[in-house]
Amino acid sequence: MNLFTLNTNFAVHSIIDSYKSFIWTDRYDECGDFELYLPMTSDIEEAIPIGYYLQNSDSNRTMIVEQHKITTDPEDGDWLIVTGRSLESILDRRVVWGQVSYTSSLLQSVIFDLLNDNIISPTDTDRQITSFITESNSDTRLSEMILSAQYAGDNLYDVIQALCAAFSVGFSVTLNSSNQLVFKLYVGVDRTYDQSTNPYVIFSPEFDNLLNSEYFRSLQTYKNTILVGGEGEGSAKVYAAVGSGDTGLDRRETYVDAHDISSNTDSGTLTQEEYLNQLAQKGTEELENYPAITAFDGEMDATRLFVYGRDYFCGDIVQVEDAYGHTSTSRITEMIFSDDEEGYKVYPTFESTTEE
């Protein structure tokens, strides 16, 4: 693994090779992050300045250097701790400017419209990021993802992240050869026993590629039905319910206040059906915060059988099995690259896709 910084023009600035430890995490539907632990010297801050970029030869993502922290200790020595987030965090620098409303619109079209209005071609040119572009994905699965929603003043990153999580879609901002920031949606590939199109990818002690694992299952915070409160007061308040159809003890309810979603938009007045659909979309996104959790964490042997970046990628759905009969079709939600005195490791975080 090679680690190097880029300046604000994306030209190589320095090679970083004298660190004590390094953790780099790529994520499927969230921005990634890193932490770099370096011995403090007179010139080290100049090698990795705040506002510069960091690249890792084992990842296609680029990180933004955001924080420096210097610690001094007579016994342990002086250290510089550098942290930051990946390019997807740029979306966190914008809000949805004004009110926008969507009715039965494609997910990709909605997200691209939000990016165009708030980053690429905003009416206020001070908000424009000239190097930012979108790249359309022709994956037919995206053409089936329809939503109705309304936003006004929401953080742009929060909006796009919630939409992607609700539809199990990944998003990335990568740097191309022309030094443009390219936003793209993508859907992970199914590599489990449940399909016959793609080669299987299995992580299991049986295949000697899962060195250790942690299995976790919890329904403690699980909710499957949500009541969304819209505009109006008292008996005139409008509600919409979203849920899995569970009843009795299996039904777990929560509530979200969405009074900021209005039936009066800049494009006209929404019909009752259109307004309820927008409330329902809000509920669908909110339910993502209350999942039934079945998760595998594990350290894998990156040299055995399946190789990251060749046989599978972040966001893919793979087969995970432990030594006690627990098995799950699980999405790789993040890939972690770690380098310290114990050596270089690559390991995924798995999130079960099995329906409860």
mmCIF file of N, CA, C and O in Angstrom, residues 16 25 56 64 107 111 123 166 227 241 283 327 343 356:
data_model
loop_
_atom_site.group_PDB
_atom_site.id
_atom_site.type_symbol
_atom_site.label_atom_id
_atom_site.label_comp_id
_atom_site.label_asym_id
_atom_site.label_seq_id
_atom_site.Cartn_x
_atom_site.Cartn_y
_atom_site.Cartn_z
ATOM 1 N N ILE A 16 3.737 9.596 2.165
ATOM 2 C CA ILE A 16 3.681 9.403 3.613
ATOM 3 C C ILE A 16 4.065 7.957 3.914
ATOM 4 O O ILE A 16 3.359 7.019 3.544
ATOM 5 N N THR A 25 -11.067 3.840 5.965
ATOM 6 C CA THR A 25 -12.337 3.135 5.815
ATOM 7 C C THR A 25 -13.131 3.690 4.632
ATOM 8 O O THR A 25 -13.449 4.882 4.594
ATOM 9 N N ASN A 56 -4.768 6.450 -1.247
ATOM 10 C CA ASN A 56 -4.274 5.138 -0.844
ATOM 11 C C ASN A 56 -4.311 4.259 -2.089
ATOM 12 O O ASN A 56 -5.363 4.116 -2.717
ATOM 13 N N ILE A 64 -10.093 13.840 2.366
ATOM 14 C CA ILE A 64 -9.784 15.245 2.589
ATOM 15 C C ILE A 64 -9.162 15.378 3.981
ATOM 16 O O ILE A 64 -9.735 14.902 4.961
ATOM 17 N N LEU A 107 -35.073 7.924 -8.557
ATOM 18 C CA LEU A 107 -34.091 8.240 -7.531
ATOM 19 C C LEU A 107 -32.883 8.958 -8.116
ATOM 20 O O LEU A 107 -32.451 9.997 -7.604
ATOM 21 N N ILE A 111 -31.631 12.886 -7.209
ATOM 22 C CA ILE A 111 -30.315 13.193 -6.647
ATOM 23 C C ILE A 111 -29.507 14.079 -7.589
ATOM 24 O O ILE A 111 -28.874 15.055 -7.160
ATOM 25 N N THR A 123 -28.144 28.916 -8.926
ATOM 26 C CA THR A 123 -28.412 30.281 -9.395
ATOM 27 C C THR A 123 -27.421 31.277 -8.802
ATOM 28 O O THR A 123 -27.075 32.267 -9.443
ATOM 29 N N ALA A 166 -32.219 4.261 2.103
ATOM 30 C CA ALA A 166 -33.584 3.755 1.968
ATOM 31 C C ALA A 166 -33.723 2.812 0.781
ATOM 32 O O ALA A 166 -34.526 1.868 0.821
ATOM 33 N N LEU A 227 -45.579 6.166 12.020
ATOM 34 C CA LEU A 227 -46.644 7.131 11.782
ATOM 35 C C LEU A 227 -45.994 8.473 11.499
ATOM 36 O O LEU A 227 -45.209 8.982 12.312
ATOM 37 N N ALA A 241 -49.062 6.402 7.293
ATOM 38 C CA ALA A 241 -48.423 5.287 7.994
ATOM 39 C C ALA A 241 -47.650 4.436 6.996
ATOM 40 O O ALA A 241 -48.113 4.175 5.887
ATOM 41 N N GLY A 283 -41.276 8.628 5.913
ATOM 42 C CA GLY A 283 -41.357 7.503 6.836
ATOM 43 C C GLY A 283 -40.428 6.364 6.450
ATOM 44 O O GLY A 283 -39.779 5.758 7.313
ATOM 45 N N THR A 327 -25.358 -18.206 9.434
ATOM 46 C CA THR A 327 -25.076 -17.859 8.047
ATOM 47 C C THR A 327 -25.958 -16.701 7.636
ATOM 48 O O THR A 327 -27.076 -16.547 8.133
ATOM 49 N N GLY A 343 1.164 -5.199 11.435
ATOM 50 C CA GLY A 343 1.132 -5.489 10.008
ATOM 51 C C GLY A 343 -0.065 -4.894 9.299
ATOM 52 O O GLY A 343 -0.910 -4.224 9.913
ATOM 53 N N GLU A 356 -36.071 -10.012 8.096
ATOM 54 C CA GLU A 356 -36.490 -10.524 9.402
ATOM 55 C C GLU A 356 -37.923 -11.014 9.327
ATOM 56 O O GLU A 356 -38.737 -10.455 8.628
#
